[in-house]
């Protein structure tokens, strides 16, 4: 199948590798970048995978958009034409941006700016508004730029959006957090640490989840230490009157994800409550939210984001900010798993819920990012 703007519509080995790189950190360039689409197709056909139970989100292969001013690829021609159209051809813009990986979108933006001397975001500024504007702006940023801007927005103005702040910080890897820290300082000329200190409670800061210094090497498992941590969690919380918060903070923030998973499993031997119930009983405020997010991410990250998506759409109105952020951030990472957990828990597909709770061009963008209706 060929995309209307000459992109090839299937998941390729290169797309798969880019996704795997993104799961480990932020996606970077690959060896296939210099291949012509026809060459890429011939090399990737043996590695194509399709799921019988769910639709793959389709990402078009790299299309050599780094062209000189005299050469215009079909994508650039379509982008330029869509922007120059009276009122802007929003459908074409949405179609192109949502059916490509972030890396490919950065290539397109670079090539467009090189040809026109304008950033795509600036060229589109007067044409988009509301939720569609939010989605398009997010799609045009790198993952680290997007997360940094979301963190800044969560601390901007009166009050702090602790839920968004905690969601981003508690669910990212060390590598991702370190890159976010670097980009945040580059964009806003201030340290993320400094802004968090001024906008959140001391207890939240004690957790150190945002610093990108958590242990992540799970290759060596010390089962004696795991048992000790599980017992100390119980002794410092449920077993005694009053909670030793510093001990909880230490145990919940220092081990690797792999080790902490085993600590939480071992904890059930000592405590009559599971870890989530214990957290709700023992700590309050931002620290409670941070620990709950941390534990839920560790236990089942796709389910955690499925719950966040459901909460953003249930009841009156839609938490569009949360919905858009998760769909953009996870469309190339683990969207298939999120979709699976969503349908398993809530009975209907994520695609269906988005259809029911959103509308207009922003709905089209979100449905493209979702990728399919099981």
XYZ file of C-alpha atoms in Angstrom:
374
model
C 0.000 0.000 0.000
C 1.303 3.451 -0.882
C 0.465 6.515 1.160
C -1.118 9.480 -0.690
C 2.073 11.490 -0.177
C 4.274 8.648 -1.519
C 5.161 7.118 1.824
C 5.120 3.329 2.164
C 2.515 2.079 4.606
C 3.845 -0.712 6.774
C 6.111 -1.398 9.736
C 9.681 -2.017 8.532
C 12.744 -3.425 10.215
C 14.068 0.119 10.482
C 10.854 1.314 12.138
C 11.074 -1.638 14.517
C 14.684 -0.805 15.374
C 13.830 2.858 15.894
C 11.029 1.830 18.252
C 13.388 -0.395 20.212
C 15.897 2.455 20.470
C 13.140 4.715 21.739
C 12.162 2.173 24.403
C 15.742 2.265 25.666
C 16.025 6.027 25.379
C 15.297 8.615 22.714
C 15.370 7.421 19.098
C 18.438 8.269 17.074
C 19.460 7.973 13.435
C 20.024 4.630 11.724
C 22.035 3.086 8.956
C 19.026 2.915 6.632
C 18.775 6.714 6.464
C 20.610 6.947 3.136
C 18.573 4.275 1.358
C 16.095 5.077 -1.361
C 12.544 3.958 -0.412
C 12.613 1.202 -3.058
C 15.914 -0.124 -1.693
C 14.591 0.113 1.841
C 11.481 -1.825 0.829
C 13.470 -4.669 -0.689
C 15.717 -4.920 2.382
C 12.883 -4.750 4.888
C 10.298 -7.083 3.364
C 11.743 -10.227 5.027
C 11.440 -8.558 8.449
C 7.857 -7.284 8.239
C 5.635 -8.362 11.130
C 1.902 -8.179 11.543
C -0.177 -8.997 14.602
C -3.270 -11.138 14.150
C -4.932 -9.631 17.192
C -4.282 -5.936 16.618
C -3.458 -3.451 13.894
C 0.110 -2.239 13.662
C 0.558 1.515 13.842
C 2.020 2.367 10.483
C 5.187 4.417 10.245
C 6.522 5.354 6.809
C 10.185 4.637 6.097
C 12.799 7.366 5.885
C 12.314 9.252 2.618
C 15.523 11.313 2.175
C 13.939 14.648 3.030
C 17.385 16.277 3.552
C 17.350 17.793 0.081
C 18.899 20.944 -1.316
C 16.869 24.013 -2.249
C 16.613 22.883 -5.884
C 15.208 19.442 -5.082
C 11.764 18.946 -3.582
C 10.589 15.522 -2.459
C 6.880 14.677 -2.717
C 6.565 15.157 1.041
C 8.031 18.660 0.951
C 5.902 19.555 -2.035
C 2.782 18.413 -0.229
C 3.757 20.204 3.001
C 4.467 23.460 1.165
C 1.266 23.195 -0.856
C -0.798 22.449 2.268
C 0.656 25.447 4.123
C 0.160 27.799 1.163
C -3.466 26.697 0.668
C -5.939 29.317 1.841
C -6.806 28.399 5.418
C -4.104 25.664 5.312
C -4.891 22.096 4.282
C -5.101 20.722 7.825
C -5.996 17.192 6.737
C -2.795 16.836 4.707
C -0.631 18.272 7.493
C -2.167 15.928 10.081
C -1.886 12.958 7.715
C 1.801 13.552 7.005
C 2.890 14.256 10.586
C 0.960 11.478 12.345
C 2.010 8.746 9.908
C 5.717 9.280 10.498
C 8.131 8.657 13.325
C 9.437 11.557 15.378
C 12.814 11.216 13.714
C 11.197 11.537 10.295
C 9.182 14.573 11.414
C 12.415 16.261 12.510
C 13.881 15.559 9.060
C 10.813 17.065 7.400
C 10.944 20.165 9.627
C 14.663 20.595 8.931
C 14.194 20.285 5.170
C 11.212 22.652 5.183
C 13.132 25.285 7.141
C 16.147 24.867 4.878
C 14.036 25.487 1.777
C 11.750 28.248 3.045
C 13.848 29.847 5.816
C 10.814 29.415 8.109
C 10.151 26.956 10.895
C 7.041 24.823 10.219
C 5.630 25.797 13.620
C 5.860 29.498 12.724
C 4.376 28.929 9.274
C 1.417 27.075 10.777
C 0.910 29.377 13.768
C -2.008 31.363 12.357
C -3.776 28.319 10.918
C -4.126 26.080 13.968
C -5.799 26.630 17.312
C -7.090 24.739 20.315
C -6.370 21.038 20.787
C -5.160 20.531 17.215
C -2.547 23.250 17.724
C -1.407 21.510 20.918
C -1.076 18.189 19.078
C 0.749 19.619 16.034
C 3.199 21.558 18.202
C 3.926 18.394 20.177
C 4.473 16.342 17.031
C 7.007 18.840 15.682
C 9.208 18.655 18.796
C 11.758 16.005 19.677
C 10.720 13.707 22.567
C 13.002 15.554 25.009
C 11.806 18.986 23.839
C 8.207 17.892 24.203
C 8.654 16.454 27.698
C 10.608 19.546 28.793
C 7.830 21.830 27.542
C 5.195 19.704 29.278
C 7.130 19.884 32.557
C 7.463 23.642 32.200
C 3.728 23.981 31.484
C 2.879 21.890 34.548
C 4.719 24.412 36.751
C 3.577 27.558 34.972
C 1.161 30.117 36.422
C -0.893 29.746 39.584
C -0.624 26.297 41.105
C 1.240 23.260 39.858
C -0.159 20.359 37.860
C 1.364 17.734 40.152
C -0.295 14.807 38.383
C 1.320 15.652 35.046
C 4.645 16.473 36.686
C 4.694 13.181 38.553
C 3.507 11.150 35.544
C 6.355 12.378 33.357
C 9.072 12.127 35.994
C 8.103 8.779 37.474
C 7.636 6.952 34.173
C 10.831 7.939 32.353
C 14.170 6.122 32.343
C 17.421 7.630 33.590
C 18.571 8.244 30.030
C 15.337 10.035 29.179
C 15.414 12.147 32.341
C 19.010 13.169 31.769
C 18.209 14.252 28.217
C 15.107 16.127 29.412
C 17.233 17.917 32.028
C 19.756 18.925 29.367
C 17.132 20.160 26.894
C 15.152 21.949 29.619
C 18.201 24.012 30.545
C 18.972 24.667 26.887
C 15.445 25.974 26.195
C 14.563 27.779 29.425
C 18.049 28.822 30.613
C 17.391 27.419 34.074
C 17.743 24.052 35.796
C 14.755 21.743 35.996
C 15.849 20.974 39.559
C 15.603 24.632 40.514
C 12.114 24.991 39.074
C 10.881 21.811 40.748
C 12.259 22.979 44.116
C 10.326 26.225 43.839
C 7.073 24.603 42.708
C 6.685 21.362 44.674
C 6.731 20.148 48.262
C 9.837 19.024 50.138
C 8.547 15.452 50.397
C 8.347 15.136 46.653
C 11.893 16.411 46.287
C 13.138 13.832 48.783
C 12.104 11.084 46.403
C 14.750 12.236 43.854
C 12.763 10.504 41.089
C 13.275 13.406 38.710
C 17.066 13.539 38.900
C 17.812 10.673 36.541
C 20.050 9.006 39.112
C 18.072 5.842 39.803
C 19.996 2.591 39.552
C 19.046 0.750 36.360
C 21.484 -2.116 36.106
C 19.388 -5.179 36.899
C 21.952 -7.711 35.697
C 23.017 -8.572 39.260
C 20.185 -9.482 41.644
C 20.985 -9.488 45.351
C 18.107 -11.533 46.789
C 19.309 -10.979 50.326
C 19.092 -7.216 49.830
C 15.679 -7.571 48.156
C 14.346 -9.433 51.178
C 15.897 -6.852 53.489
C 14.307 -3.941 51.590
C 10.902 -5.631 51.587
C 11.104 -6.221 55.333
C 12.278 -2.645 55.978
C 9.378 -1.258 53.943
C 7.008 -3.161 56.218
C 8.875 -2.324 59.447
C 9.050 1.399 58.558
C 5.385 1.618 57.608
C 2.532 -0.763 58.307
C 4.183 -2.440 61.295
C 4.746 0.720 63.339
C 2.775 3.769 64.438
C 3.835 6.588 62.162
C 5.898 6.101 59.022
C 9.651 6.379 58.667
C 9.364 8.463 55.485
C 13.108 8.718 54.882
C 13.419 4.914 54.864
C 10.532 4.591 52.424
C 12.017 7.252 50.176
C 15.373 5.488 50.129
C 13.939 2.065 49.282
C 11.469 3.359 46.690
C 13.955 5.466 44.738
C 17.373 3.790 44.822
C 16.941 0.216 43.451
C 16.742 -0.553 39.743
C 13.312 -1.216 38.246
C 14.064 -4.942 38.077
C 15.100 -5.093 41.736
C 12.203 -2.946 42.921
C 9.778 -5.263 41.111
C 11.147 -8.124 43.187
C 11.034 -6.041 46.380
C 7.331 -5.352 45.795
C 6.660 -9.047 45.221
C 8.573 -9.968 48.378
C 6.735 -7.289 50.367
C 3.541 -9.374 50.164
C 5.162 -11.970 52.409
C 5.546 -9.486 55.267
C 2.513 -7.231 54.889
C -1.229 -8.038 54.947
C -1.663 -5.232 52.373
C -0.261 -4.906 48.887
C 2.126 -2.045 48.149
C -0.495 0.285 46.650
C -2.750 -0.098 49.693
C 0.202 0.474 52.009
C 1.226 3.658 50.191
C -2.300 5.070 50.522
C -2.225 4.324 54.244
C 1.286 5.505 55.021
C 2.059 8.635 52.962
C 0.054 11.587 51.677
C 0.259 14.441 49.200
C 2.757 14.666 46.340
C 4.880 11.868 47.781
C 1.866 9.524 47.794
C 1.177 10.364 44.154
C 4.825 9.888 43.230
C 5.025 6.487 44.919
C 1.706 5.318 43.455
C 2.814 6.342 39.963
C 6.216 4.719 40.466
C 4.750 1.422 41.680
C 2.050 1.287 39.000
C 4.637 1.953 36.280
C 6.892 -0.768 37.647
C 4.124 -3.319 37.958
C 2.613 -2.740 34.512
C 3.536 0.397 32.562
C 1.097 -0.147 29.630
C -1.774 -0.638 32.106
C -0.718 2.484 34.001
C -1.000 4.575 30.845
C -4.227 2.842 29.842
C -5.671 3.963 33.188
C -4.366 7.496 32.687
C -5.985 7.622 29.254
C -9.286 6.299 30.578
C -9.288 8.834 33.426
C -8.645 11.628 30.909
C -11.817 10.704 29.011
C -14.274 9.572 31.677
C -17.072 11.762 33.033
C -17.978 15.197 31.731
C -15.400 16.782 29.511
C -12.063 15.369 28.446
C -8.619 15.843 29.972
C -7.294 16.781 26.540
C -3.859 17.814 27.771
C -3.199 14.393 29.310
C -4.781 12.544 26.389
C -2.709 14.382 23.771
C 0.537 14.064 25.743
C 0.266 10.311 26.248
C -0.786 9.637 22.651
C 2.158 11.639 21.272
C 4.746 10.337 23.756
C 3.795 6.662 23.431
C 2.669 6.280 19.822
C 6.105 4.878 18.900
C 6.979 3.264 22.225
C 4.299 0.915 23.538
C 0.954 1.956 22.038
C 0.017 -1.579 20.991
C 0.457 -2.787 24.571
C -1.463 0.199 25.950
C -4.308 -0.503 23.524
C -4.367 -4.145 24.567
C -4.473 -3.347 28.297
C -7.113 -0.664 27.706
C -9.521 -3.008 25.949
C -8.856 -5.811 28.420
C -9.762 -3.610 31.391
C -12.459 -1.321 29.991
C -14.217 -3.604 27.511
C -13.994 -1.290 24.505
C -11.037 -0.107 22.467
C -9.019 3.027 23.065
C -9.891 3.992 19.478
C -13.612 3.822 20.348
C -13.187 6.004 23.433
C -11.241 8.618 21.480
C -14.000 8.664 18.851
C -16.624 9.221 21.527
C -14.775 11.875 23.550
C -13.072 14.032 20.924
C -14.038 15.721 17.685
C -12.753 17.598 14.670
C -9.239 17.573 13.235
C -7.650 16.911 16.635
C -9.676 13.690 16.791
C -8.222 12.605 13.440
C -4.701 13.232 14.713
C -5.310 11.197 17.888
C -6.903 8.326 15.978
C -3.946 8.212 13.581
C -1.583 8.077 16.577
C -3.676 5.332 18.148
C -3.220 3.335 14.963
C -6.177 0.959 14.918
C -9.429 -0.288 16.380
C -9.200 -3.843 17.700
